[in-house]
Structure formats: C-alpha cells, structure tokens
Amino acid sequence: MLKIGEFSKLSRISIRMLRHYDETGLLRPTEIDRFTGYRYYCEDQLPVAGRIAALKDMGFGVAAIGGILKHYDDPDAVDGFLRVKQAELSELLEQTQYRLRLLETAREKLRKDDDAMKYNVTLKTLPERYAACVRMTIPSYDHEGMLWEMLVRETAPLKLAADNPCYCCVTFLDGEYRESDVDVEASKTVKGSYPDTEHVRFRTLPPVTFASAVCKGSYSQIGAVNEVIAQWVRENGYVYDGHPFNIYHVSPHETSNPDEFVTEICYPVRRG
C-alpha cells in the first residue's frame, strides 16, 4: 500500500488533485483509515492514474475522463472519444489562428502612420449597364468564389465581350449581416446580347448613386472602411438607399497575393 504522498510522487499527480479525483469518484483510494482519514493507494492504480493524467493533458474534463475509463477495454470506443476531441481541438485551432491574424492586423495598423490609415470616400454614380448576373445563397461571405466559378463555367461557350470599363461586383441582398446562408448576386458588365443559361441571367441594371472608398490590400480592412463610409454618410447628410456592393478591381482571380487586392466598398445613398 502507498501513502497518498508516495502515490503522488509516483503518479506525478498532486495531492490536491488526488483528493479531487477521490471526491468526484474518478480515482478512489484503495483504503481510507477510518481513524486518521489517511488515504492509501495500490501500485496497480498507477496505470489508471497515468491514463487520467494523459487524458487531462489532451483537454478532457473530469466527467469525460470518467466516461472514457469505463470503456477503456474497448479500443474502438476510446478511439471514438479521442476522434471527437481531436475534431474539437482542430476547430479551436482554426478559431485561434483566425484571432491571431486579427490581432496581428490590429497591431500592424497601430504601427502604421495615421495618414496611411485614411480612406477617401467619394460620391459616384454608375450608369445603366448590361450585365451577366448570378444570384445564389452561399454558406458564408468568404464563399463568393462559388458565384464567379458558376458564372465563368456557364458563360464560357458564349465568349462574353467585357464592357469598357468592366465592373465585376457582388451585391449583398440580405437586410443584415448573416453568419451563414448569405444571399448575394455577382455581376459582370458585358457588351452585346446573350441568352440566359441555367443560373446566369443577362439583364440591364439601373443606375445607382453610392458612397465608396477603395481598399488596397486584404479584405480584413473592410470593417475599417465601413466605419469611414458610415461617418461620411452621417456628416454629409445622406441616408442609405439600397443594397451595398463591392466592385473588385483586382481580385483573387487576378492575384493570389492579398496585399495586391483592390476593392471598392460601395453603399447606395441619397440625400436625407
């Protein structure tokens, strides 16, 4: 028999945690002296303690560890627990990496000169134009490529003639920011007349007046651009008047380097 201190050293689990495991039923002493309250463990409990420590290091809580230990003689069952935890940690890793990128972007902005952070807002009007359009619901905003892939694939046999200038836009048709199932329409202005395809519709788009600012670089700046446009709209007596859209002057279609992206963020407006 081993005293709790001896078992603690051999198992590399603190006495405090051993007492906690006893209270929760995860690892009970073999014997407790009813007069002194001293806890005693057996040497054959060391493998169980090792499993508990290993599962704890993997991120399992006490309740989950207890459930796994009940099935430890079934490798398939244990593998199922490990597989689920692995998926959870992979998702957490993605979220953490995303947050680290946001932090780095924020720190980079702080290091830059204030003038470099300015975005110039201008009031523009797009005239009436003829365009190939694809509207669909996509899983999230970063899946816009699905629309362009469909537009290119279905219009390839038509040999479209791009208008001059050619506007490649995505319009966001929901009345709010959505975390999933985003209703969007991609459009590319063209010259000539073409028959509709299964998903692509050719139509004349009405003129639109909008406040816009050009964002050079990664899409992580769009939030800051939105703030500048919102301030401009408020200070200049305008109100929003339609669905916002982006004009992609240099997009992932032209370059894989986010630093080279050129995106115009546009909000239709009218005088208030």
Short mmCIF file of C-alpha atoms in Angstrom, two decimals:
data_model
loop_
_atom_site.label_atom_id
_atom_site.label_comp_id
_atom_site.label_asym_id
_atom_site.label_seq_id
_atom_site.Cartn_x
_atom_site.Cartn_y
_atom_site.Cartn_z
CA MET A 1 0.00 0.00 0.00
CA LEU A 2 1.16 3.52 -0.75
CA LYS A 3 0.50 6.64 1.28
CA ILE A 4 -1.05 9.47 -0.69
CA GLY A 5 2.26 11.37 -0.77
CA GLU A 6 4.10 8.36 -2.15
CA PHE A 7 1.39 7.73 -4.73
CA SER A 8 1.50 11.42 -5.67
CA LYS A 9 5.22 11.23 -6.43
CA LEU A 10 4.92 8.00 -8.42
CA SER A 11 1.87 9.12 -10.41
CA ARG A 12 3.07 12.72 -10.83
CA ILE A 13 -0.38 13.93 -9.71
CA SER A 14 -0.61 16.46 -6.89
CA ILE A 15 -2.20 15.52 -3.59
CA ARG A 16 -4.78 18.24 -4.18
CA MET A 17 -5.83 16.65 -7.48
CA LEU A 18 -5.84 13.14 -5.97
CA ARG A 19 -8.27 14.38 -3.31
CA HIS A 20 -10.38 15.99 -6.05
CA TYR A 21 -10.41 12.74 -8.04
CA ASP A 22 -11.50 10.92 -4.90
CA GLU A 23 -14.36 13.38 -4.29
CA THR A 24 -15.59 13.05 -7.89
CA GLY A 25 -15.22 9.26 -7.93
CA LEU A 26 -12.65 9.30 -10.71
CA LEU A 27 -9.86 7.64 -8.71
CA ARG A 28 -10.73 6.49 -5.20
CA PRO A 29 -8.12 5.31 -2.68
CA THR A 30 -7.99 1.58 -2.08
CA GLU A 31 -8.36 2.23 1.61
CA ILE A 32 -9.04 5.14 3.96
CA ASP A 33 -8.02 4.79 7.61
CA ARG A 34 -11.25 5.41 9.49
CA PHE A 35 -9.39 6.81 12.49
CA THR A 36 -6.84 9.10 10.80
CA GLY A 37 -8.53 9.74 7.43
CA TYR A 38 -5.28 8.87 5.64
CA ARG A 39 -5.73 7.69 2.07
CA TYR A 40 -3.83 4.66 0.78
CA TYR A 41 -3.43 3.52 -2.82
CA CYS A 42 -2.24 0.33 -4.51
CA GLU A 43 0.58 0.11 -7.02
CA ASP A 44 -1.83 -1.33 -9.60
CA GLN A 45 -3.71 2.00 -9.58
CA LEU A 46 -0.71 3.75 -11.15
CA PRO A 47 -1.68 2.79 -14.75
CA VAL A 48 -5.15 4.27 -14.16
CA ALA A 49 -3.57 7.44 -12.77
CA GLY A 50 -1.37 7.58 -15.87
CA ARG A 51 -4.41 7.34 -18.14
CA ILE A 52 -6.15 10.10 -16.22
CA ALA A 53 -3.10 12.37 -16.48
CA ALA A 54 -2.75 11.68 -20.21
CA LEU A 55 -6.44 12.38 -20.90
CA LYS A 56 -6.29 15.54 -18.81
CA ASP A 57 -3.31 16.74 -20.88
CA MET A 58 -5.40 16.14 -24.02
CA GLY A 59 -8.01 18.55 -22.68
CA PHE A 60 -10.65 16.18 -21.33
CA GLY A 61 -12.54 17.23 -18.21
CA VAL A 62 -13.14 15.04 -15.18
CA ALA A 63 -16.60 13.92 -16.30
CA ALA A 64 -15.38 12.98 -19.78
CA ILE A 65 -12.38 11.13 -18.36
CA GLY A 66 -14.68 9.10 -16.15
CA GLY A 67 -16.75 8.10 -19.17
CA ILE A 68 -13.66 7.11 -21.16
CA LEU A 69 -12.23 5.00 -18.33
CA LYS A 70 -15.45 2.98 -18.19
CA HIS A 71 -14.82 1.95 -21.81
CA TYR A 72 -11.04 1.67 -21.69
CA ASP A 73 -11.13 -2.05 -22.50
CA ASP A 74 -12.85 -1.23 -25.81
CA PRO A 75 -10.28 0.37 -28.17
CA ASP A 76 -12.93 1.37 -30.70
CA ALA A 77 -14.96 3.21 -28.07
CA VAL A 78 -11.89 5.01 -26.75
CA ASP A 79 -10.87 5.94 -30.29
CA GLY A 80 -14.32 7.46 -30.77
CA PHE A 81 -13.80 9.73 -27.75
CA LEU A 82 -10.35 10.73 -28.99
CA ARG A 83 -11.61 11.40 -32.50
CA VAL A 84 -14.32 13.76 -31.23
CA LYS A 85 -11.83 15.64 -29.03
CA GLN A 86 -9.40 15.86 -31.95
CA ALA A 87 -12.10 17.47 -34.10
CA GLU A 88 -12.97 19.92 -31.30
CA LEU A 89 -9.33 20.92 -30.89
CA SER A 90 -8.87 21.30 -34.66
CA GLU A 91 -11.83 23.70 -34.76
CA LEU A 92 -10.43 25.57 -31.77
CA LEU A 93 -7.06 25.78 -33.53
CA GLU A 94 -8.69 27.35 -36.60
CA GLN A 95 -10.52 29.87 -34.42
CA THR A 96 -7.31 30.68 -32.55
CA GLN A 97 -5.32 31.13 -35.75
CA TYR A 98 -8.04 33.45 -37.08
CA ARG A 99 -7.95 35.51 -33.88
CA LEU A 100 -4.16 35.67 -34.03
CA ARG A 101 -4.41 37.04 -37.57
CA LEU A 102 -6.87 39.69 -36.38
CA LEU A 103 -4.54 40.63 -33.55
CA GLU A 104 -1.57 40.90 -35.89
CA THR A 105 -3.60 43.04 -38.29
CA ALA A 106 -4.65 45.32 -35.43
CA ARG A 107 -1.06 45.64 -34.21
CA GLU A 108 0.15 46.35 -37.73
CA LYS A 109 -2.40 49.15 -38.05
CA LEU A 110 -1.18 50.65 -34.80
CA ARG A 111 2.39 50.64 -36.09
CA LYS A 112 1.49 52.46 -39.30
CA ASP A 113 1.37 56.21 -39.75
CA ASP A 114 -2.11 57.64 -39.19
CA ASP A 115 -2.23 59.07 -42.73
CA ALA A 116 -1.82 55.58 -44.13
CA MET A 117 -4.99 54.57 -42.30
CA LYS A 118 -7.19 57.12 -44.07
CA TYR A 119 -9.68 56.04 -46.70
CA ASN A 120 -11.06 58.64 -49.09
CA VAL A 121 -14.82 58.50 -49.50
CA THR A 122 -16.27 59.75 -52.78
CA LEU A 123 -19.77 60.04 -54.20
CA LYS A 124 -20.20 58.29 -57.54
CA THR A 125 -22.90 57.16 -59.95
CA LEU A 126 -22.81 54.00 -62.03
CA PRO A 127 -24.83 54.47 -65.22
CA GLU A 128 -27.28 51.97 -66.60
CA ARG A 129 -25.33 48.87 -67.67
CA TYR A 130 -25.87 45.41 -69.12
CA ALA A 131 -24.51 42.54 -67.08
CA ALA A 132 -24.28 38.79 -66.63
CA CYS A 133 -25.71 38.08 -63.16
CA VAL A 134 -25.71 35.08 -60.83
CA ARG A 135 -27.71 35.09 -57.60
CA MET A 136 -27.47 32.36 -55.02
CA THR A 137 -27.31 31.65 -51.30
CA ILE A 138 -23.77 30.81 -50.21
CA PRO A 139 -22.59 29.31 -46.89
CA SER A 140 -20.72 32.46 -45.79
CA TYR A 141 -19.22 35.66 -47.15
CA ASP A 142 -15.85 34.07 -47.90
CA HIS A 143 -17.52 31.68 -50.37
CA GLU A 144 -18.12 34.36 -53.04
CA GLY A 145 -15.88 32.39 -55.36
CA MET A 146 -18.76 29.95 -55.88
CA LEU A 147 -20.69 32.58 -57.86
CA TRP A 148 -17.76 33.51 -60.09
CA GLU A 149 -16.94 29.88 -60.78
CA MET A 150 -20.55 29.28 -61.87
CA LEU A 151 -20.64 32.45 -64.00
CA VAL A 152 -17.39 31.61 -65.78
CA ARG A 153 -18.32 27.97 -66.32
CA GLU A 154 -21.78 28.62 -67.77
CA THR A 155 -20.81 31.57 -69.97
CA ALA A 156 -17.58 30.13 -71.38
CA PRO A 157 -19.33 28.87 -74.58
CA LEU A 158 -20.85 32.36 -75.10
CA LYS A 159 -17.45 34.07 -75.38
CA LEU A 160 -18.58 37.17 -73.50
CA ALA A 161 -17.19 40.55 -74.53
CA ALA A 162 -16.36 42.55 -71.41
CA ASP A 163 -17.69 46.08 -71.27
CA ASN A 164 -15.28 49.02 -71.08
CA PRO A 165 -14.96 49.73 -68.25
CA CYS A 166 -15.90 46.30 -66.97
CA TYR A 167 -17.41 46.22 -63.48
CA CYS A 168 -17.21 42.96 -61.54
CA CYS A 169 -19.44 43.37 -58.50
CA VAL A 170 -21.03 41.40 -55.70
CA THR A 171 -24.20 42.81 -54.16
CA PHE A 172 -25.25 41.75 -50.64
CA LEU A 173 -29.01 41.32 -50.67
CA ASP A 174 -29.73 40.48 -47.02
CA GLY A 175 -31.00 43.26 -44.79
CA GLU A 176 -28.46 42.36 -42.13
CA TYR A 177 -25.07 40.75 -41.58
CA ARG A 178 -25.53 36.99 -41.63
CA GLU A 179 -23.25 34.34 -40.16
CA SER A 180 -24.45 31.77 -42.70
CA ASP A 181 -26.75 31.35 -45.72
CA VAL A 182 -25.83 34.65 -47.35
CA ASP A 183 -27.97 35.94 -50.24
CA VAL A 184 -25.64 37.53 -52.82
CA GLU A 185 -25.53 38.37 -56.52
CA ALA A 186 -22.43 38.58 -58.67
CA SER A 187 -22.50 40.65 -61.85
CA LYS A 188 -20.07 41.36 -64.68
CA THR A 189 -20.80 44.09 -67.20
CA VAL A 190 -20.63 42.97 -70.84
CA LYS A 191 -21.16 44.25 -74.37
CA GLY A 192 -23.63 42.63 -76.73
CA SER A 193 -26.64 40.45 -76.10
CA TYR A 194 -26.62 36.88 -74.82
CA PRO A 195 -29.13 34.15 -73.93
CA ASP A 196 -29.61 33.21 -70.29
CA THR A 197 -28.02 29.99 -69.05
CA GLU A 198 -29.20 27.71 -66.27
CA HIS A 199 -28.04 30.05 -63.50
CA VAL A 200 -26.80 33.18 -65.29
CA ARG A 201 -29.27 35.91 -66.17
CA PHE A 202 -28.44 38.77 -68.54
CA ARG A 203 -30.20 42.00 -67.65
CA THR A 204 -29.89 45.76 -67.65
CA LEU A 205 -29.02 47.14 -64.23
CA PRO A 206 -30.40 50.56 -63.23
CA PRO A 207 -28.11 53.49 -62.46
CA VAL A 208 -27.03 53.77 -58.84
CA THR A 209 -25.53 56.60 -56.79
CA PHE A 210 -23.27 55.46 -53.99
CA ALA A 211 -20.64 56.48 -51.46
CA SER A 212 -17.49 54.43 -51.82
CA ALA A 213 -13.93 54.03 -50.62
CA VAL A 214 -11.15 51.97 -52.16
CA CYS A 215 -9.45 49.37 -50.01
CA LYS A 216 -5.99 48.30 -51.15
CA GLY A 217 -4.87 45.02 -49.60
CA SER A 218 -6.55 42.20 -47.72
CA TYR A 219 -10.26 42.04 -47.01
CA SER A 220 -9.52 42.37 -43.27
CA GLN A 221 -9.66 46.16 -43.81
CA ILE A 222 -13.31 46.19 -44.88
CA GLY A 223 -14.56 46.78 -41.35
CA ALA A 224 -12.43 49.91 -41.05
CA VAL A 225 -13.59 51.11 -44.48
CA ASN A 226 -17.23 50.64 -43.43
CA GLU A 227 -16.61 52.85 -40.40
CA VAL A 228 -15.19 55.63 -42.57
CA ILE A 229 -18.09 55.44 -45.03
CA ALA A 230 -20.65 55.45 -42.21
CA GLN A 231 -19.07 58.58 -40.77
CA TRP A 232 -19.06 60.26 -44.21
CA VAL A 233 -22.73 59.42 -44.81
CA ARG A 234 -23.72 60.86 -41.43
CA GLU A 235 -21.63 64.02 -41.72
CA ASN A 236 -22.73 64.81 -45.28
CA GLY A 237 -26.48 64.48 -44.82
CA TYR A 238 -27.04 61.26 -46.79
CA VAL A 239 -29.07 58.16 -45.98
CA TYR A 240 -28.61 54.60 -47.20
CA ASP A 241 -30.69 53.72 -50.24
CA GLY A 242 -30.20 50.15 -51.41
CA HIS A 243 -28.09 47.07 -51.02
CA PRO A 244 -24.33 47.52 -50.51
CA PHE A 245 -21.97 46.04 -53.06
CA ASN A 246 -18.27 45.61 -53.74
CA ILE A 247 -16.50 46.36 -57.01
CA TYR A 248 -13.48 44.10 -57.45
CA HIS A 249 -10.81 45.97 -59.39
CA VAL A 250 -8.08 43.45 -58.52
CA SER A 251 -9.44 40.23 -57.04
CA PRO A 252 -8.26 36.68 -56.26
CA HIS A 253 -8.98 35.97 -59.94
CA GLU A 254 -6.02 38.18 -60.90
CA THR A 255 -3.65 37.53 -58.00
CA SER A 256 -3.19 35.15 -55.09
CA ASN A 257 -1.43 37.83 -53.04
CA PRO A 258 -3.95 39.56 -50.71
CA ASP A 259 -1.67 42.61 -50.49
CA GLU A 260 -2.41 43.27 -54.17
CA PHE A 261 -6.22 43.18 -53.90
CA VAL A 262 -8.03 46.41 -54.82
CA THR A 263 -11.65 46.50 -53.67
CA GLU A 264 -14.13 49.36 -53.80
CA ILE A 265 -16.67 49.22 -50.96
CA CYS A 266 -19.94 50.82 -52.10
CA TYR A 267 -23.11 51.90 -50.27
CA PRO A 268 -26.04 53.30 -52.34
CA VAL A 269 -27.17 56.62 -50.84
CA ARG A 270 -29.49 59.56 -51.38
CA ARG A 271 -29.88 62.95 -49.80
CA GLY A 272 -31.62 62.72 -46.42
#
